[in-house]
Structures are given as C-alpha cells and as structure tokens.
CSV table of C-alpha atoms and ligand atoms in Angstrom, one decimal:
chain,number,residue,atom,x,y,z
A,1,MET,CA,-134.5,129.6,-71.6
A,2,SER,CA,-137.8,127.8,-70.1
A,3,ASP,CA,-141.1,128.1,-68.2
A,4,PHE,CA,-141.8,127.1,-64.7
A,5,LEU,CA,-145.4,125.9,-64.5
A,6,THR,CA,-146.0,123.0,-62.6
A,7,ILE,CA,-144.2,120.3,-60.4
A,8,ALA,CA,-146.2,117.7,-61.7
A,9,GLY,CA,-143.9,115.9,-64.1
A,10,MET,CA,-140.8,117.6,-62.8
A,11,PRO,CA,-137.8,114.6,-62.6
A,12,ARG,CA,-136.8,113.6,-59.3
A,13,GLN,CA,-132.9,114.9,-60.7
A,14,GLU,CA,-134.0,118.5,-61.5
A,15,LEU,CA,-136.5,118.7,-58.3
A,16,LEU,CA,-133.4,118.0,-56.2
A,17,ARG,CA,-130.9,120.2,-58.3
A,18,LEU,CA,-133.5,123.1,-57.3
A,19,ILE,CA,-133.7,122.4,-53.9
A,20,ALA,CA,-129.9,122.0,-53.4
A,21,ALA,CA,-129.6,125.8,-55.5
A,22,THR,CA,-132.5,126.5,-53.0
A,23,ARG,CA,-130.5,125.7,-50.2
A,24,LYS,CA,-127.0,127.1,-51.1
A,25,ASN,CA,-128.8,130.1,-51.4
A,26,VAL,CA,-130.4,130.4,-48.0
A,27,PRO,CA,-127.3,132.5,-46.5
A,28,ILE,CA,-127.8,135.2,-49.2
A,29,ALA,CA,-131.5,135.4,-48.3
A,30,GLU,CA,-130.7,135.6,-44.8
A,31,GLY,CA,-128.2,138.9,-45.8
A,32,ARG,CA,-125.4,136.8,-44.2
A,33,SER,CA,-123.6,136.4,-47.7
A,34,PRO,CA,-122.8,139.0,-50.4
A,35,ASN,CA,-125.8,139.1,-53.3
A,36,ARG,CA,-125.0,137.8,-56.8
A,37,THR,CA,-124.9,140.0,-59.8
A,38,THR,CA,-126.3,137.0,-62.0
A,39,LEU,CA,-129.3,139.1,-63.2
A,40,SER,CA,-127.8,142.2,-64.1
A,41,GLY,CA,-129.3,144.3,-66.6
A,42,ARG,CA,-132.5,142.1,-66.4
A,43,VAL,CA,-136.1,143.3,-66.0
A,44,ILE,CA,-138.9,141.1,-64.1
A,45,ALA,CA,-141.9,141.9,-64.2
A,46,ASN,CA,-144.4,140.4,-61.6
A,47,LEU,CA,-147.7,140.2,-62.5
A,48,PHE,CA,-150.2,139.4,-59.7
A,49,PHE,CA,-153.9,139.1,-60.6
A,50,GLU,CA,-154.4,138.2,-57.0
A,51,ASP,CA,-153.3,139.3,-53.7
A,52,SER,CA,-149.5,138.2,-52.3
A,53,THR,CA,-147.6,139.2,-49.3
A,54,ARG,CA,-144.9,136.4,-49.4
A,55,THR,CA,-144.7,135.0,-52.9
A,56,ARG,CA,-144.6,138.7,-54.5
A,57,CYS,CA,-142.1,140.5,-52.1
A,58,SER,CA,-139.9,137.0,-52.3
A,59,PHE,CA,-139.8,137.3,-55.7
A,60,GLU,CA,-139.1,140.8,-55.7
A,61,THR,CA,-136.3,140.4,-53.0
A,62,ALA,CA,-134.9,137.4,-54.9
A,63,VAL,CA,-134.4,139.7,-58.0
A,64,HIS,CA,-132.6,142.4,-56.2
A,65,ARG,CA,-130.4,139.6,-54.3
A,66,LEU,CA,-129.4,138.7,-58.2
A,67,GLY,CA,-128.5,142.3,-59.2
A,68,GLY,CA,-131.6,142.7,-61.7
A,69,GLN,CA,-134.3,145.0,-61.5
A,70,VAL,CA,-138.5,144.4,-60.7
A,71,PHE,CA,-141.8,146.0,-61.1
A,72,ASN,CA,-144.9,144.8,-60.4
A,73,LEU,CA,-148.5,144.9,-61.6
A,74,THR,CA,-151.9,144.4,-59.5
A,75,PRO,CA,-155.6,144.7,-60.7
A,76,SER,CA,-155.7,148.1,-58.7
A,77,GLY,CA,-154.3,150.8,-60.6
A,78,SER,CA,-153.7,149.1,-63.9
A,79,SER,CA,-155.5,148.3,-67.0
A,80,ILE,CA,-156.6,145.0,-65.6
A,81,SER,CA,-159.4,147.2,-63.8
A,82,LYS,CA,-161.1,148.1,-67.4
A,83,GLY,CA,-161.0,144.4,-68.3
A,84,GLU,CA,-157.8,143.5,-70.3
A,85,SER,CA,-157.2,139.9,-69.7
A,86,LEU,CA,-154.4,137.9,-68.4
A,87,VAL,CA,-152.8,137.4,-72.0
A,88,ASP,CA,-153.4,140.6,-73.4
A,89,THR,CA,-151.9,142.4,-70.0
A,90,ALA,CA,-148.8,139.5,-70.1
A,91,ARG,CA,-148.1,140.5,-73.8
A,92,ASN,CA,-147.8,144.1,-73.5
A,93,ILE,CA,-145.3,143.6,-70.5
A,94,GLU,CA,-143.4,141.7,-72.5
A,95,CYS,CA,-143.0,144.6,-75.3
A,96,MET,CA,-141.3,146.4,-72.8
A,97,GLY,CA,-138.1,143.9,-72.8
A,98,VAL,CA,-138.8,142.0,-69.7
A,99,ALA,CA,-136.6,139.2,-69.3
A,100,ALA,CA,-139.4,136.9,-67.5
A,101,ILE,CA,-143.0,137.1,-65.8
A,102,VAL,CA,-144.0,136.0,-62.9
A,103,VAL,CA,-147.7,135.5,-62.7
A,104,ARG,CA,-150.3,134.8,-60.1
A,105,CYS,CA,-153.7,134.4,-61.2
A,106,ALA,CA,-157.4,133.0,-60.0
A,107,VAL,CA,-157.4,130.6,-62.9
A,108,SER,CA,-156.4,127.2,-63.0
A,109,GLY,CA,-154.2,126.8,-66.2
A,110,GLY,CA,-154.0,130.7,-66.2
A,111,ALA,CA,-149.9,130.6,-66.0
A,112,LYS,CA,-150.0,128.1,-69.1
A,113,MET,CA,-152.1,130.5,-71.1
A,114,VAL,CA,-149.7,133.1,-70.2
A,115,ALA,CA,-146.9,131.0,-71.1
A,116,ASP,CA,-148.2,130.1,-74.5
A,117,GLY,CA,-149.1,133.9,-75.2
A,118,VAL,CA,-145.2,135.5,-74.7
A,119,LYS,CA,-141.7,134.7,-76.0
A,120,CYS,CA,-140.1,134.9,-72.6
A,121,PRO,CA,-140.0,132.8,-69.5
A,122,VAL,CA,-143.3,132.5,-67.5
A,123,ILE,CA,-142.8,131.4,-64.0
A,124,ASN,CA,-146.1,130.5,-62.0
A,125,ALA,CA,-146.4,132.1,-58.8
A,126,GLY,CA,-150.1,130.2,-57.9
A,127,ASP,CA,-152.7,129.8,-60.5
A,128,GLY,CA,-155.8,128.9,-58.5
A,129,ARG,CA,-156.3,125.8,-57.3
A,130,HIS,CA,-153.9,124.2,-59.9
A,131,GLU,CA,-150.2,124.5,-58.7
A,132,HIS,CA,-147.7,126.7,-56.8
A,133,PRO,CA,-144.5,125.1,-57.6
A,134,THR,CA,-142.1,127.5,-55.9
A,135,GLN,CA,-144.0,127.0,-52.8
A,136,ALA,CA,-143.4,123.1,-52.9
A,137,ILE,CA,-139.3,124.1,-53.8
A,138,LEU,CA,-139.5,126.0,-50.6
A,139,ASP,CA,-141.4,124.1,-48.5
A,140,VAL,CA,-139.2,121.0,-49.6
A,141,SER,CA,-136.0,122.9,-48.9
A,142,THR,CA,-137.3,123.6,-45.2
A,143,LEU,CA,-138.3,120.1,-44.8
A,144,MET,CA,-134.7,118.9,-45.7
A,145,GLU,CA,-132.9,121.5,-43.8
A,146,GLU,CA,-134.4,119.7,-41.0
A,147,PHE,CA,-134.2,116.3,-41.8
A,148,GLY,CA,-131.5,116.1,-44.2
A,149,SER,CA,-133.8,114.0,-46.5
A,150,VAL,CA,-137.4,113.7,-47.5
A,151,GLU,CA,-137.4,110.0,-48.0
A,152,GLY,CA,-139.2,108.1,-45.9
A,153,ARG,CA,-140.3,110.6,-43.9
A,154,THR,CA,-144.4,111.3,-42.8
A,155,VAL,CA,-145.8,115.0,-43.6
A,156,ALA,CA,-149.4,115.2,-42.8
A,157,ILE,CA,-150.9,117.8,-44.9
A,158,VAL,CA,-154.2,119.2,-43.0
A,159,GLY,CA,-157.1,121.4,-44.2
A,160,ASP,CA,-158.6,122.9,-47.3
A,161,ILE,CA,-156.8,120.2,-49.7
A,162,THR,CA,-159.4,120.4,-52.5
A,163,ASN,CA,-159.0,124.1,-53.1
A,164,SER,CA,-155.1,124.3,-52.4
A,165,ARG,CA,-152.4,124.7,-55.1
A,166,VAL,CA,-149.7,124.3,-52.4
A,167,ALA,CA,-151.2,120.7,-51.1
A,168,ARG,CA,-151.2,119.8,-54.9
A,169,SER,CA,-147.7,121.0,-55.6
A,170,VAL,CA,-146.0,119.7,-52.0
A,171,THR,CA,-147.6,116.5,-52.7
A,172,HIS,CA,-146.2,116.0,-56.3
A,173,ALA,CA,-142.8,117.1,-55.0
A,174,LEU,CA,-143.0,114.6,-51.5
A,175,SER,CA,-144.1,111.9,-53.5
A,176,THR,CA,-141.3,112.3,-56.1
A,177,LEU,CA,-138.8,112.3,-53.4
A,178,GLY,CA,-140.4,109.2,-51.6
A,179,ALA,CA,-142.1,110.6,-48.9
A,180,HIS,CA,-145.2,109.3,-47.3
A,181,VAL,CA,-148.0,112.3,-47.4
A,182,ARG,CA,-151.3,112.2,-45.5
A,183,LEU,CA,-153.8,114.4,-46.8
A,184,VAL,CA,-156.0,115.5,-43.5
A,185,GLY,CA,-159.3,117.4,-44.0
A,186,PRO,CA,-163.1,117.0,-43.5
A,187,PRO,CA,-164.4,114.9,-46.7
A,188,THR,CA,-165.7,117.9,-48.2
A,189,LEU,CA,-162.6,119.6,-48.5
A,190,VAL,CA,-160.2,116.6,-49.1
A,191,SER,CA,-160.9,115.3,-52.6
A,192,LYS,CA,-159.8,111.2,-53.2
A,193,SER,CA,-158.6,112.5,-56.9
A,194,PHE,CA,-155.1,113.6,-54.6
A,195,GLU,CA,-154.7,110.1,-53.8
A,196,ARG,CA,-153.7,109.7,-57.9
A,197,ILE,CA,-151.1,112.0,-57.4
A,198,THR,CA,-148.1,109.6,-56.6
A,199,GLN,CA,-145.3,110.4,-59.3
A,200,GLY,CA,-142.9,108.6,-57.1
A,201,PRO,CA,-142.0,106.1,-54.5
A,202,GLY,CA,-143.8,108.2,-52.3
A,203,ILE,CA,-147.4,107.0,-51.1
A,204,VAL,CA,-150.3,109.5,-50.8
A,205,SER,CA,-153.4,108.9,-48.6
A,206,THR,CA,-156.4,110.9,-47.5
A,207,ILE,CA,-157.6,110.7,-43.7
A,208,ASN,CA,-160.7,112.2,-42.5
A,209,ASN,CA,-159.8,112.0,-38.9
A,210,LEU,CA,-156.6,114.9,-37.6
A,211,ASP,CA,-156.0,112.8,-34.6
A,212,SER,CA,-155.2,109.2,-36.1
A,213,ALA,CA,-153.5,111.2,-38.9
A,214,LEU,CA,-151.0,112.6,-36.7
A,215,ASP,CA,-149.9,109.0,-35.4
A,216,GLY,CA,-146.0,108.9,-36.4
A,217,VAL,CA,-145.7,111.9,-38.4
A,218,ASP,CA,-142.4,113.8,-38.8
A,219,ALA,CA,-144.1,117.4,-40.2
A,220,VAL,CA,-147.7,118.6,-39.7
A,221,MET,CA,-148.5,121.4,-42.6
A,222,MET,CA,-151.1,123.3,-41.7
A,223,LEU,CA,-153.6,125.4,-44.4
A,224,ARG,CA,-156.1,127.9,-44.3
A,225,VAL,CA,-159.3,127.4,-45.6
A,226,GLN,CA,-159.6,129.3,-48.6
A,227,PHE,CA,-162.8,131.0,-48.2
A,228,GLU,CA,-162.3,132.9,-51.4
A,229,ARG,CA,-162.5,130.0,-53.1
A,230,ALA,CA,-165.9,129.5,-51.7
A,231,ALA,CA,-164.7,126.4,-49.2
A,232,GLY,CA,-166.4,128.4,-46.4
A,233,GLY,CA,-169.5,126.7,-47.0
A,234,ALA,CA,-167.5,123.0,-46.8
A,235,VAL,CA,-166.6,123.8,-43.2
A,236,SER,CA,-168.7,123.1,-40.2
A,237,SER,CA,-169.0,125.5,-36.8
A,238,ASP,CA,-166.5,122.8,-35.1
A,239,TYR,CA,-163.7,123.1,-37.6
A,240,ARG,CA,-161.3,124.0,-35.0
A,241,GLN,CA,-162.2,120.9,-32.9
A,242,MET,CA,-162.1,118.8,-35.6
A,243,PHE,CA,-159.1,119.6,-37.6
A,244,GLY,CA,-157.4,122.7,-35.6
A,245,LEU,CA,-153.9,122.5,-34.9
A,246,THR,CA,-154.1,123.2,-31.0
A,247,PRO,CA,-151.3,123.0,-28.2
A,248,GLN,CA,-153.2,119.7,-26.9
A,249,ARG,CA,-152.6,117.7,-30.0
A,250,ILE,CA,-149.0,119.1,-30.5
A,251,ALA,CA,-148.3,118.0,-27.0
A,252,LYS,CA,-148.8,114.2,-28.1
A,253,LEU,CA,-146.2,114.8,-30.9
A,254,ALA,CA,-142.8,113.1,-30.7
A,255,SER,CA,-140.2,115.9,-29.8
A,256,HIS,CA,-138.7,116.4,-33.6
A,257,VAL,CA,-141.9,116.7,-35.6
A,258,ILE,CA,-142.1,120.5,-36.9
A,259,ILE,CA,-145.1,122.6,-37.8
A,260,LEU,CA,-145.0,124.1,-41.3
A,261,HIS,CA,-147.9,126.8,-43.0
A,262,PRO,CA,-147.6,128.5,-46.2
A,263,GLY,CA,-149.2,131.3,-45.2
A,264,PRO,CA,-151.9,133.6,-44.5
A,265,MET,CA,-153.0,131.9,-41.2
A,266,ASN,CA,-156.3,132.2,-40.0
A,267,ARG,CA,-154.6,132.2,-36.4
A,268,GLY,CA,-157.5,130.4,-33.9
A,269,ILE,CA,-159.0,128.7,-37.1
A,270,GLU,CA,-156.7,126.1,-38.1
A,271,ILE,CA,-153.9,126.9,-36.0
A,272,ASP,CA,-153.6,128.3,-32.3
A,273,ASP,CA,-151.2,131.0,-31.5
A,274,ARG,CA,-148.8,128.6,-29.5
A,275,VAL,CA,-148.9,126.1,-31.9
A,276,ALA,CA,-147.8,128.8,-34.8
A,277,ASP,CA,-145.4,130.7,-32.3
A,278,ASP,CA,-144.1,127.5,-30.5
A,279,PRO,CA,-140.0,128.0,-30.6
A,280,GLN,CA,-139.2,124.6,-30.8
A,281,ARG,CA,-141.3,123.3,-33.7
A,282,SER,CA,-142.7,126.1,-36.0
A,283,ARG,CA,-140.7,126.5,-39.0
A,284,ILE,CA,-143.5,128.6,-40.2
A,285,LEU,CA,-140.9,132.0,-40.7
A,286,ARG,CA,-138.0,129.6,-41.7
A,287,GLN,CA,-140.3,129.0,-44.9
A,288,VAL,CA,-140.4,132.5,-45.9
A,289,THR,CA,-136.3,132.7,-45.9
A,290,HIS,CA,-136.3,129.7,-47.7
A,291,GLY,CA,-139.1,131.3,-50.4
A,292,VAL,CA,-136.3,133.8,-51.1
A,293,ALA,CA,-134.1,131.2,-51.7
A,294,ALA,CA,-136.2,129.3,-53.9
A,295,ARG,CA,-137.2,132.0,-56.2
A,296,MET,CA,-133.3,132.7,-56.5
A,297,ALA,CA,-132.9,129.3,-57.8
A,298,VAL,CA,-135.6,129.3,-60.2
A,299,LEU,CA,-135.1,132.7,-61.6
A,300,GLU,CA,-131.6,131.6,-62.3
A,301,MET,CA,-132.7,128.5,-63.6
A,302,VAL,CA,-135.0,129.9,-65.9
A,303,LEU,CA,-133.1,132.7,-67.0
A,304,LEU,CA,-129.3,131.1,-67.1
A,305,GLU,CA,-129.7,128.0,-68.2
A,306,THR,CA,-130.6,129.2,-71.6
A,307,THR,CA,-131.4,127.3,-74.8
A,308,SER,CA,-132.6,129.3,-78.0
A,309,GLU,CA,-136.3,128.1,-77.8
A,310,LYS,CA,-138.2,128.9,-74.8
A,311,SER,CA,-139.1,125.0,-73.8
A,312,PRO,CA,-141.0,124.1,-70.8
A,313,VAL,CA,-139.1,122.8,-67.8
A,314,THR,CA,-142.2,120.5,-67.1
A,315,ASN,CA,-144.4,118.2,-68.8
A,316,SER,CA,-147.3,120.4,-68.9
A,317,ASN,CA,-147.5,121.3,-72.4
A,318,SER,CA,-150.8,119.9,-73.8
A,319,PRO,CA,-153.4,122.8,-75.0
A,320,ALA,CA,-156.1,120.8,-72.9
A,321,GLU,CA,-154.4,122.1,-69.7
A,322,HIS,CA,-155.1,125.7,-70.8
A,323,ARG,CA,-158.2,125.4,-68.3
A,324,ILE,CA,-157.6,123.1,-65.9
A,325,GLU,CA,-160.1,121.2,-64.0
A,326,VAL,CA,-159.2,120.7,-60.1
B,1,LIG,N1,-150.4,131.8,-50.0
B,1,LIG,C1,-150.7,130.4,-50.4
B,1,LIG,C2,-151.4,130.4,-51.8
B,1,LIG,O1,-151.5,131.6,-52.3
B,1,LIG,C3,-151.9,129.6,-49.5
B,1,LIG,C4,-153.5,130.2,-49.1
B,1,LIG,O2,-153.3,131.6,-49.5
B,1,LIG,O3,-153.7,129.7,-48.1
B,1,LIG,O4,-152.0,129.5,-52.1
B,2,CP,N1,-147.5,131.1,-49.4
B,2,CP,C1,-147.9,132.2,-50.1
B,2,CP,O1,-148.0,131.7,-51.4
B,2,CP,O2,-148.5,133.7,-49.4
B,2,CP,P1,-148.9,134.7,-50.5
B,2,CP,O3,-150.3,134.0,-50.4
B,2,CP,O4,-149.0,135.8,-49.1
B,2,CP,O5,-147.9,134.8,-51.2
C-alpha cells in the first residue's frame, strides 16, 4: 500500500513496469477485452479541487474496469465551498472507509499534504504546477506504442513549460528512460531550472525558437498556455506565429513524427485544427485511451501490491516538500 505522488525519484525499473502494465491494459481500456475484478468491494474517492475532464473521467472508468466503485467530490456542491481545507476534506472522506483517494488541487505539493494527513493511499492527479504523474505514464506509454522504446528518441515539449505539471512529470520520465527532451517556448514561459530535471541518461535542454527545436524530433507535445495560473501576461499577441504548431510547420517534419497534447487544447493558439486532427500524426485521442490504461495500472499497483505500512512509492518524503516552490 503506497502513495503515488511524483515521477521524480521513481527508479527506471519501476517506471518501465508501470508502463508495461499500462500497455497490457489498453485492450480493456478500449472495451475489447473483459474487465477485471481486482478492485471488487473497494471504494475509491476522486477529490477534484480543480476542474478536469480526462483525468477525472479516466480514473472513474479505470475503477469501473477493475470492478471497484468510485465517487467524486468537487468544490461546487460540497463543503469545500464553505472553506473546508484539502486535508480536512480528505480525512473525513477517509473515515467513510475508502480504499484510496485520488486528488487534484491547485497547490503545488497539495497531494503530499493529503497523503501525510491520511492513512489510505493517495494518488496525485495533478497538484498545482508541480507534478501530474499519471499523465507522464500515459504519455510515455503512447510514445512506446509508437516507437517501441523512447531511448535515444527526441521529444519537443512546447508552450507554457513553467506552469506545466505535465512538462515536469513527462520530462522526469523521459530523461529517466534515456530520451532527449527539448523544452520550447518564450523565455517568459520556459524556466531554465527545468534543465536540472535530468535523473537518467536523457538530455534536457531549453530552446526559445520553435523552428530550430523541431529539427530532428520524433514527437512534439504541445501544451496549453495556462491562463488560470497567470500565464496570460507572459504571452505576446504573436504567440501562434512564434510557438503555434501550424500545418506549415508540420509539413517540414519527417513522416514518422507524431503529435501529442495532454488536453484541453486551445485550438488556434498552440495548435491548429489541421494539426490536432491530422489522421497520420495526431495521437491526442490515443493518449486518452492510454490514460484509462495508465490509471488502471496505478490503482492496481497502489492497492494490490500491499505492505502493512503505507510507504511512498517515490522519494518525496520530506516535510519541506509540502508546499513546493516551482
Ligand atoms: N490537463 C493538464 C493538467 O491538468 C494540462 C492542462 O490543463 O493544460 O495539467
Ligand atoms: N490531461 C489532463 O489532465 O486533462 P484534464 O485537465 O481534463 O484532466
């Protein structure tokens, strides 16, 4: 029984095991293979303090596919709107006998705060600008479905890097597995500190010119400008021209290059319709299917690989990380 809070610090073998489990789950996620019953009799709580479509619904679907039951709590319609805290909410929910809590929140380090406040396992579904670890699993799984391995592959992640928990988690995962990561965007949205993420053989670099960053890539992951995290002030009116993935830009890419986006997309800003919907290159909806498979793998790892004490899967144990400056 463990928490699942970050990709940072996750050993390569553990990452590969989780991705292999994800890939095995894909036929179930597609509805082509029978569901399992491994979570039968268990109730999972989805505590979503920030909005979500893909992550919340795919955790729900994953629980259903594993024979468990799930309920959702969001600020609207709950006592969160009366000012009840993240941790108090989680403690009360735990007392209802839930097997695990999935949490999304605006506070960087908020998932760890919840994990330290309850005894049941906690899964981070995105905490502020910090991490989105299940997104990284599904992204790498999608890339490995395409390329077999990500080792030696070059992935450009483009857009609002500084505010992106997706970029942080995916960069940790890809560098652990030996891929080269180019973090691309205007200097206002690409923090050089990301270059320190390397936790494996991969190389992480930051680049402020999209056209040169696309040279020789195998995959391009576009990110949304996160206006809700005050990123709007950091972008200029020529953002699309400078950093948007347009049909003209993808026309220059090698034929094997694929396009990813975690969603939600801001069409016409970071990505044009003809790129998002490109039948040859876009894997954006494929990522969503891998999202169900990844969350199944994480739920089973957290709930079925039991030890008597709760022990974090990752090394994010320090109280100093409760509120994470990112
Ligand atoms: N859905 C992703 C997240 O929650 C990316 C985004 O919102 O732009 O981090
Ligand atoms: N990719 C992702 O986290 O999407 P949602 O914000 O819709 O969950």
